[in-house]
Amino acid sequence: MKDAIKCKHCSSSNFCKKGFRKTDYRGKIQKYYCKNCKRFFTNDEGFYRMRFNPKTITMSVDMYLSNLSSRKMRNQLTRHFSIKASHMTILDWVRRYSLKVHKFVENLGYNLGNHFYADETEINRLGHRDNFWACVDWDTRMITGIHYSVATNIKEATVFIQKSVSKGKPKYIQTDSAQFYPKAFKKLFYSNKIGGLVVEHKIQNVRKTKIHNYKIETVFMKIKDRVHDFRGLKALWSAPIIMTGLTIQHNFIEPHCNKQEFPCNLAGVDLGLKENRWLDLIRMSSR
Ligand SMILES: [Zn+2]
């Protein structure tokens, strides 16, 4: 992907470098002068007016989403870098950049396989039993869609399945035998609401067949384990955003354990991310 800088005001690429803007926390930032609209701009790359260094921010987001609580992350920053950021600030970074990157990656083109697996799991949120829904592509291990809800019913299942096929339609989606799925599939695929292509619904009744999909279940387990580490989630407005962050972490940041490959790459999306994958993703999302 090209690193094309454009004028923030008029999107022109007819500009030149002109001086620097001094910032308190991010050093000197290159200033540009647009010859088209005759205005100055900087290429802030997603960190405009942030009071901390991009490396501190991306390390915190990465570590929070991989295994560290926001309070532990705060303590590490103080101990090793004498950086004073509150745990709420760290959570704000996680939410802000999860949303930003989510908007960007949702619009990329993916090359997904033909077999998807969808499942839902309970999430503890201050004593409430919320639901987290996720759909995984068998070939790439890419999480194709997620959904967060307080109830499980046909309406929520329909929204979830619709999200799950937004990046590509498989031949079939396999689910457990929960009763709301057949009706959701009927609503979506057999009354011609999504295009003309029909997606087959396969039901795996584990109790009857005793067959588990271990490869897919490891993906769900990894996400579930992380949520368990949080000791549940707190605010209903925040919970889906954190889950979105975990999905980005799975699809783009951490290589698949035995394959050493990233689900996004397996799905044909090569963004050329370097070591600090969150930093590169945020920069790309800010152009
Ligand atoms: Zn301009």
mmCIF file of C-alpha atoms and ligand atoms in Angstrom:
data_model
loop_
_atom_site.group_PDB
_atom_site.id
_atom_site.type_symbol
_atom_site.label_atom_id
_atom_site.label_comp_id
_atom_site.label_asym_id
_atom_site.label_seq_id
_atom_site.Cartn_x
_atom_site.Cartn_y
_atom_site.Cartn_z
ATOM 1 C CA MET A 1 0.000 0.000 0.000
ATOM 2 C CA LYS A 2 1.333 3.431 -0.935
ATOM 3 C CA ASP A 3 2.219 6.072 1.609
ATOM 4 C CA ALA A 4 0.453 8.851 -0.260
ATOM 5 C CA ILE A 5 0.224 12.107 1.669
ATOM 6 C CA LYS A 6 -2.578 14.413 0.648
ATOM 7 C CA CYS A 7 -3.590 17.929 1.662
ATOM 8 C CA LYS A 8 -5.938 17.746 4.686
ATOM 9 C CA HIS A 9 -8.046 20.586 3.275
ATOM 10 C CA CYS A 10 -8.441 19.879 -0.437
ATOM 11 C CA SER A 11 -6.846 16.400 -0.965
ATOM 12 C CA SER A 12 -4.367 17.839 -3.477
ATOM 13 C CA SER A 13 -0.932 16.242 -3.791
ATOM 14 C CA ASN A 14 0.584 19.491 -5.056
ATOM 15 C CA PHE A 15 2.445 20.535 -1.885
ATOM 16 C CA CYS A 16 5.927 21.058 -0.506
ATOM 17 C CA LYS A 17 7.647 20.602 2.865
ATOM 18 C CA LYS A 18 7.746 23.830 4.810
ATOM 19 C CA GLY A 19 9.155 23.959 8.357
ATOM 20 C CA PHE A 20 8.159 22.000 11.434
ATOM 21 C CA ARG A 21 5.548 22.164 14.114
ATOM 22 C CA LYS A 22 6.922 21.639 17.606
ATOM 23 C CA THR A 23 4.884 19.336 19.801
ATOM 24 C CA ASP A 24 5.332 18.642 23.485
ATOM 25 C CA TYR A 25 5.132 14.878 23.327
ATOM 26 C CA ARG A 26 5.833 13.851 19.772
ATOM 27 C CA GLY A 27 8.856 16.004 18.904
ATOM 28 C CA LYS A 28 9.094 17.922 15.656
ATOM 29 C CA ILE A 29 6.372 17.243 13.097
ATOM 30 C CA GLN A 30 6.889 18.020 9.407
ATOM 31 C CA LYS A 31 4.689 20.862 8.126
ATOM 32 C CA TYR A 32 3.471 20.995 4.537
ATOM 33 C CA TYR A 33 2.276 23.880 2.400
ATOM 34 C CA CYS A 34 -0.410 23.150 -0.169
ATOM 35 C CA LYS A 35 0.169 25.014 -3.429
ATOM 36 C CA ASN A 36 -3.368 24.342 -4.528
ATOM 37 C CA CYS A 37 -5.391 25.836 -1.638
ATOM 38 C CA LYS A 38 -2.468 27.807 -0.128
ATOM 39 C CA ARG A 39 -2.874 26.388 3.358
ATOM 40 C CA PHE A 40 -0.575 24.569 5.785
ATOM 41 C CA PHE A 41 -1.177 21.073 7.027
ATOM 42 C CA THR A 42 0.618 18.262 8.864
ATOM 43 C CA ASN A 43 0.363 14.577 8.291
ATOM 44 C CA ASP A 44 -0.550 13.643 11.865
ATOM 45 C CA GLU A 45 -1.010 9.952 11.052
ATOM 46 C CA GLY A 46 -3.659 9.430 13.676
ATOM 47 C CA PHE A 47 -1.927 10.956 16.691
ATOM 48 C CA TYR A 48 -2.959 14.608 16.411
ATOM 49 C CA ARG A 49 -3.076 16.294 19.838
ATOM 50 C CA MET A 50 -2.304 13.030 21.627
ATOM 51 C CA ARG A 51 -0.397 13.724 24.828
ATOM 52 C CA PHE A 52 1.760 10.622 24.537
ATOM 53 C CA ASN A 53 4.226 9.191 22.089
ATOM 54 C CA PRO A 54 2.776 6.890 19.356
ATOM 55 C CA LYS A 55 5.090 4.058 20.479
ATOM 56 C CA THR A 56 3.805 4.274 24.064
ATOM 57 C CA ILE A 57 0.233 4.307 22.816
ATOM 58 C CA THR A 58 0.561 1.413 20.386
ATOM 59 C CA MET A 59 2.526 -0.716 22.853
ATOM 60 C CA SER A 60 -0.231 -0.181 25.439
ATOM 61 C CA VAL A 61 -3.010 -1.047 22.985
ATOM 62 C CA ASP A 62 -1.154 -4.149 21.810
ATOM 63 C CA MET A 63 -0.359 -5.384 25.327
ATOM 64 C CA TYR A 64 -3.838 -4.677 26.650
ATOM 65 C CA LEU A 65 -5.432 -6.631 23.808
ATOM 66 C CA SER A 66 -2.963 -9.496 24.044
ATOM 67 C CA ASN A 67 -2.868 -10.108 27.791
ATOM 68 C CA LEU A 68 -2.338 -7.212 30.195
ATOM 69 C CA SER A 69 -4.967 -5.353 32.221
ATOM 70 C CA SER A 70 -5.106 -1.565 31.861
ATOM 71 C CA ARG A 71 -3.947 -1.168 35.483
ATOM 72 C CA LYS A 72 -0.953 -3.483 35.003
ATOM 73 C CA MET A 73 -0.086 -1.686 31.776
ATOM 74 C CA ARG A 74 -0.218 1.645 33.613
ATOM 75 C CA ASN A 75 2.181 0.270 36.261
ATOM 76 C CA GLN A 76 4.629 -0.999 33.644
ATOM 77 C CA LEU A 77 4.708 2.391 31.909
ATOM 78 C CA THR A 78 5.535 4.084 35.206
ATOM 79 C CA ARG A 79 8.152 1.551 36.297
ATOM 80 C CA HIS A 80 10.060 1.235 33.062
ATOM 81 C CA PHE A 81 9.546 4.515 31.253
ATOM 82 C CA SER A 82 8.524 6.961 34.027
ATOM 83 C CA ILE A 83 5.389 7.605 31.986
ATOM 84 C CA LYS A 84 2.299 8.626 33.910
ATOM 85 C CA ALA A 85 -0.840 7.586 32.067
ATOM 86 C CA SER A 86 -3.935 6.493 33.967
ATOM 87 C CA HIS A 87 -5.550 3.130 33.298
ATOM 88 C CA MET A 88 -8.575 5.010 31.925
ATOM 89 C CA THR A 89 -6.337 6.794 29.441
ATOM 90 C CA ILE A 90 -5.014 3.412 28.295
ATOM 91 C CA LEU A 91 -8.577 2.125 27.842
ATOM 92 C CA ASP A 92 -9.386 5.271 25.861
ATOM 93 C CA TRP A 93 -6.477 4.543 23.514
ATOM 94 C CA VAL A 94 -7.675 0.966 23.040
ATOM 95 C CA ARG A 95 -11.197 2.146 22.147
ATOM 96 C CA ARG A 96 -10.164 5.109 20.001
ATOM 97 C CA TYR A 97 -7.743 3.132 17.851
ATOM 98 C CA SER A 98 -9.854 -0.021 17.688
ATOM 99 C CA LEU A 99 -12.664 2.046 16.165
ATOM 100 C CA LYS A 100 -10.353 3.908 13.827
ATOM 101 C CA VAL A 101 -8.652 0.769 12.510
ATOM 102 C CA HIS A 102 -11.986 -1.091 12.347
ATOM 103 C CA LYS A 103 -13.388 1.511 9.932
ATOM 104 C CA PHE A 104 -10.328 1.086 7.737
ATOM 105 C CA VAL A 105 -10.119 -2.718 7.682
ATOM 106 C CA GLU A 106 -13.850 -3.160 7.091
ATOM 107 C CA ASN A 107 -13.424 -1.608 3.668
ATOM 108 C CA LEU A 108 -10.535 -3.751 2.453
ATOM 109 C CA GLY A 109 -11.134 -6.563 -0.030
ATOM 110 C CA TYR A 110 -10.755 -10.076 1.375
ATOM 111 C CA ASN A 111 -10.309 -13.392 -0.312
ATOM 112 C CA LEU A 112 -12.128 -15.775 2.005
ATOM 113 C CA GLY A 113 -12.874 -19.482 1.814
ATOM 114 C CA ASN A 114 -16.159 -21.315 1.397
ATOM 115 C CA HIS A 115 -16.687 -22.690 4.884
ATOM 116 C CA PHE A 116 -17.554 -20.425 7.788
ATOM 117 C CA TYR A 117 -18.220 -21.393 11.392
ATOM 118 C CA ALA A 118 -20.417 -19.218 13.567
ATOM 119 C CA ASP A 119 -20.902 -19.427 17.306
ATOM 120 C CA GLU A 120 -22.058 -17.392 20.267
ATOM 121 C CA THR A 121 -20.745 -17.328 23.799
ATOM 122 C CA GLU A 122 -21.780 -15.729 27.092
ATOM 123 C CA ILE A 123 -19.832 -12.762 28.396
ATOM 124 C CA ASN A 124 -20.043 -11.617 31.983
ATOM 125 C CA ARG A 125 -20.624 -7.888 32.288
ATOM 126 C CA LEU A 126 -21.120 -6.847 35.926
ATOM 127 C CA GLY A 127 -23.400 -9.796 36.550
ATOM 128 C CA HIS A 128 -25.234 -9.476 33.225
ATOM 129 C CA ARG A 129 -24.927 -12.347 30.802
ATOM 130 C CA ASP A 130 -24.270 -10.655 27.488
ATOM 131 C CA ASN A 131 -23.531 -12.472 24.271
ATOM 132 C CA PHE A 132 -20.572 -12.333 21.971
ATOM 133 C CA TRP A 133 -21.047 -13.748 18.471
ATOM 134 C CA ALA A 134 -18.197 -14.560 16.122
ATOM 135 C CA CYS A 135 -17.884 -16.114 12.691
ATOM 136 C CA VAL A 136 -14.600 -17.684 11.538
ATOM 137 C CA ASP A 137 -13.487 -18.667 8.047
ATOM 138 C CA TRP A 138 -12.062 -22.197 8.034
ATOM 139 C CA ASP A 139 -9.347 -21.573 5.410
ATOM 140 C CA THR A 140 -7.848 -18.356 6.726
ATOM 141 C CA ARG A 141 -8.906 -18.380 10.438
ATOM 142 C CA MET A 142 -10.046 -14.867 9.793
ATOM 143 C CA ILE A 143 -12.890 -13.656 12.015
ATOM 144 C CA THR A 144 -15.283 -12.477 9.315
ATOM 145 C CA GLY A 145 -17.826 -10.805 11.597
ATOM 146 C CA ILE A 146 -18.687 -10.244 15.242
ATOM 147 C CA HIS A 147 -21.725 -9.061 17.131
ATOM 148 C CA TYR A 148 -22.399 -8.073 20.748
ATOM 149 C CA SER A 149 -25.867 -8.298 22.242
ATOM 150 C CA VAL A 150 -27.718 -8.526 25.546
ATOM 151 C CA ALA A 151 -30.125 -11.145 24.188
ATOM 152 C CA THR A 152 -30.065 -14.117 21.836
ATOM 153 C CA ASN A 153 -32.969 -14.187 19.412
ATOM 154 C CA ILE A 154 -33.750 -14.248 15.689
ATOM 155 C CA LYS A 155 -33.213 -10.515 15.304
ATOM 156 C CA GLU A 156 -29.739 -10.552 16.853
ATOM 157 C CA ALA A 157 -28.807 -13.727 14.954
ATOM 158 C CA THR A 158 -29.854 -12.077 11.694
ATOM 159 C CA VAL A 159 -27.752 -8.977 12.349
ATOM 160 C CA PHE A 160 -24.806 -11.211 13.242
ATOM 161 C CA ILE A 161 -25.016 -13.431 10.149
ATOM 162 C CA GLN A 162 -25.401 -10.368 7.937
ATOM 163 C CA LYS A 163 -22.178 -8.903 9.391
ATOM 164 C CA SER A 164 -20.432 -12.267 8.997
ATOM 165 C CA VAL A 165 -20.936 -12.371 5.224
ATOM 166 C CA SER A 166 -20.184 -8.695 4.570
ATOM 167 C CA LYS A 167 -16.598 -9.448 3.474
ATOM 168 C CA GLY A 168 -17.458 -12.424 1.304
ATOM 169 C CA LYS A 169 -20.109 -15.110 1.000
ATOM 170 C CA PRO A 170 -19.167 -18.734 1.714
ATOM 171 C CA LYS A 171 -20.871 -21.857 0.346
ATOM 172 C CA TYR A 172 -22.077 -22.662 3.835
ATOM 173 C CA ILE A 173 -22.019 -21.470 7.418
ATOM 174 C CA GLN A 174 -22.030 -24.045 10.158
ATOM 175 C CA THR A 175 -23.644 -23.292 13.514
ATOM 176 C CA ASP A 176 -24.768 -25.227 16.560
ATOM 177 C CA SER A 177 -28.379 -26.276 16.857
ATOM 178 C CA ALA A 178 -29.610 -23.087 18.519
ATOM 179 C CA GLN A 179 -33.158 -22.463 17.339
ATOM 180 C CA PHE A 180 -32.723 -18.867 16.179
ATOM 181 C CA TYR A 181 -30.238 -19.674 13.395
ATOM 182 C CA PRO A 182 -32.528 -21.425 10.864
ATOM 183 C CA LYS A 183 -34.973 -18.531 11.010
ATOM 184 C CA ALA A 184 -32.206 -15.966 10.614
ATOM 185 C CA PHE A 185 -30.855 -17.804 7.550
ATOM 186 C CA LYS A 186 -34.326 -18.038 6.085
ATOM 187 C CA LYS A 187 -34.837 -14.336 6.561
ATOM 188 C CA LEU A 188 -31.484 -13.403 5.018
ATOM 189 C CA PHE A 189 -30.906 -15.851 2.216
ATOM 190 C CA TYR A 190 -34.211 -17.273 1.126
ATOM 191 C CA SER A 191 -36.204 -14.130 0.660
ATOM 192 C CA ASN A 192 -33.572 -12.522 -1.549
ATOM 193 C CA LYS A 193 -32.597 -9.788 0.864
ATOM 194 C CA ILE A 194 -28.845 -10.221 0.301
ATOM 195 C CA GLY A 195 -28.088 -10.427 -3.414
ATOM 196 C CA GLY A 196 -28.990 -13.597 -5.256
ATOM 197 C CA LEU A 197 -26.410 -15.916 -3.757
ATOM 198 C CA VAL A 198 -27.735 -18.442 -1.284
ATOM 199 C CA VAL A 199 -25.587 -19.444 1.675
ATOM 200 C CA GLU A 200 -26.268 -22.929 2.923
ATOM 201 C CA HIS A 201 -26.836 -23.482 6.627
ATOM 202 C CA LYS A 202 -25.231 -26.541 8.218
ATOM 203 C CA ILE A 203 -26.121 -27.525 11.743
ATOM 204 C CA GLN A 204 -23.618 -29.352 13.877
ATOM 205 C CA ASN A 205 -25.278 -30.933 16.841
ATOM 206 C CA VAL A 206 -22.287 -31.661 19.066
ATOM 207 C CA ARG A 207 -24.363 -33.569 21.594
ATOM 208 C CA LYS A 208 -25.467 -35.981 18.893
ATOM 209 C CA THR A 209 -22.374 -36.230 16.692
ATOM 210 C CA LYS A 210 -19.699 -35.715 19.403
ATOM 211 C CA ILE A 211 -17.699 -33.955 16.731
ATOM 212 C CA HIS A 212 -15.967 -30.745 17.690
ATOM 213 C CA ASN A 213 -14.279 -28.303 15.367
ATOM 214 C CA TYR A 214 -11.064 -27.940 17.301
ATOM 215 C CA LYS A 215 -9.373 -25.634 14.817
ATOM 216 C CA ILE A 216 -12.227 -23.190 15.000
ATOM 217 C CA GLU A 217 -12.794 -23.633 18.699
ATOM 218 C CA THR A 218 -9.223 -22.542 19.455
ATOM 219 C CA VAL A 219 -10.069 -19.166 17.903
ATOM 220 C CA PHE A 220 -13.133 -18.812 20.115
ATOM 221 C CA MET A 221 -11.217 -20.061 23.158
ATOM 222 C CA LYS A 222 -8.480 -17.497 22.655
ATOM 223 C CA ILE A 223 -11.003 -14.656 22.592
ATOM 224 C CA LYS A 224 -12.953 -16.143 25.513
ATOM 225 C CA ASP A 225 -9.778 -16.520 27.579
ATOM 226 C CA ARG A 226 -8.899 -12.897 27.027
ATOM 227 C CA VAL A 227 -12.353 -11.761 28.108
ATOM 228 C CA HIS A 228 -12.045 -13.981 31.161
ATOM 229 C CA ASP A 229 -8.771 -12.196 31.999
ATOM 230 C CA PHE A 230 -10.641 -8.894 31.970
ATOM 231 C CA ARG A 231 -12.821 -10.426 34.701
ATOM 232 C CA GLY A 232 -15.695 -9.510 32.469
ATOM 233 C CA LEU A 233 -16.472 -6.204 30.879
ATOM 234 C CA LYS A 234 -18.093 -3.203 32.500
ATOM 235 C CA ALA A 235 -19.961 -0.643 30.438
ATOM 236 C CA LEU A 236 -22.358 -1.774 27.732
ATOM 237 C CA TRP A 237 -21.252 1.029 25.403
ATOM 238 C CA SER A 238 -17.605 0.047 25.770
ATOM 239 C CA ALA A 239 -17.862 -3.765 25.605
ATOM 240 C CA PRO A 240 -18.480 -4.095 21.827
ATOM 241 C CA ILE A 241 -15.580 -1.735 21.098
ATOM 242 C CA ILE A 242 -13.177 -3.811 23.200
ATOM 243 C CA MET A 243 -14.400 -6.937 21.379
ATOM 244 C CA THR A 244 -13.732 -5.170 18.084
ATOM 245 C CA GLY A 245 -10.179 -4.512 19.285
ATOM 246 C CA LEU A 246 -9.714 -8.206 20.133
ATOM 247 C CA THR A 247 -10.904 -9.105 16.637
ATOM 248 C CA ILE A 248 -8.354 -6.763 15.032
ATOM 249 C CA GLN A 249 -5.708 -8.259 17.314
ATOM 250 C CA HIS A 250 -6.609 -11.719 16.030
ATOM 251 C CA ASN A 251 -6.966 -10.881 12.338
ATOM 252 C CA PHE A 252 -4.066 -8.461 11.900
ATOM 253 C CA ILE A 253 -1.648 -8.406 14.838
ATOM 254 C CA GLU A 254 -0.901 -11.899 16.108
ATOM 255 C CA PRO A 255 0.280 -14.698 13.820
ATOM 256 C CA HIS A 256 -1.687 -17.905 13.941
ATOM 257 C CA CYS A 257 0.058 -20.109 16.543
ATOM 258 C CA ASN A 258 1.324 -23.059 14.521
ATOM 259 C CA LYS A 259 1.225 -21.523 11.073
ATOM 260 C CA GLN A 260 3.134 -18.315 11.892
ATOM 261 C CA GLU A 261 0.871 -16.581 9.440
ATOM 262 C CA PHE A 262 -1.592 -13.782 9.950
ATOM 263 C CA PRO A 263 -5.231 -14.445 9.101
ATOM 264 C CA CYS A 264 -5.328 -11.185 7.090
ATOM 265 C CA ASN A 265 -2.426 -12.368 4.903
ATOM 266 C CA LEU A 266 -4.065 -15.747 4.384
ATOM 267 C CA ALA A 267 -7.130 -13.805 3.257
ATOM 268 C CA GLY A 268 -5.025 -12.046 0.619
ATOM 269 C CA VAL A 269 -4.654 -8.730 2.446
ATOM 270 C CA ASP A 270 -0.999 -7.775 2.575
ATOM 271 C CA LEU A 271 -0.647 -4.288 3.999
ATOM 272 C CA GLY A 272 3.129 -4.554 4.405
ATOM 273 C CA LEU A 273 2.896 -4.051 8.174
ATOM 274 C CA LYS A 274 6.271 -3.948 9.919
ATOM 275 C CA GLU A 275 7.156 -4.914 13.522
ATOM 276 C CA ASN A 276 4.832 -2.378 15.138
ATOM 277 C CA ARG A 277 1.700 -3.556 13.393
ATOM 278 C CA TRP A 278 -0.714 -1.365 15.392
ATOM 279 C CA LEU A 279 1.317 1.739 14.549
ATOM 280 C CA ASP A 280 1.286 0.946 10.827
ATOM 281 C CA LEU A 281 -2.431 0.112 10.898
ATOM 282 C CA ILE A 282 -3.261 3.386 12.664
ATOM 283 C CA ARG A 283 -1.191 5.361 10.171
ATOM 284 C CA MET A 284 -2.909 3.701 7.219
ATOM 285 C CA SER A 285 -6.306 4.287 8.816
ATOM 286 C CA SER A 286 -5.556 8.001 9.149
ATOM 287 C CA ARG A 287 -4.891 8.806 5.516
HETATM 288 ZN ZN ZN B 1 -4.900 22.017 -0.256
#
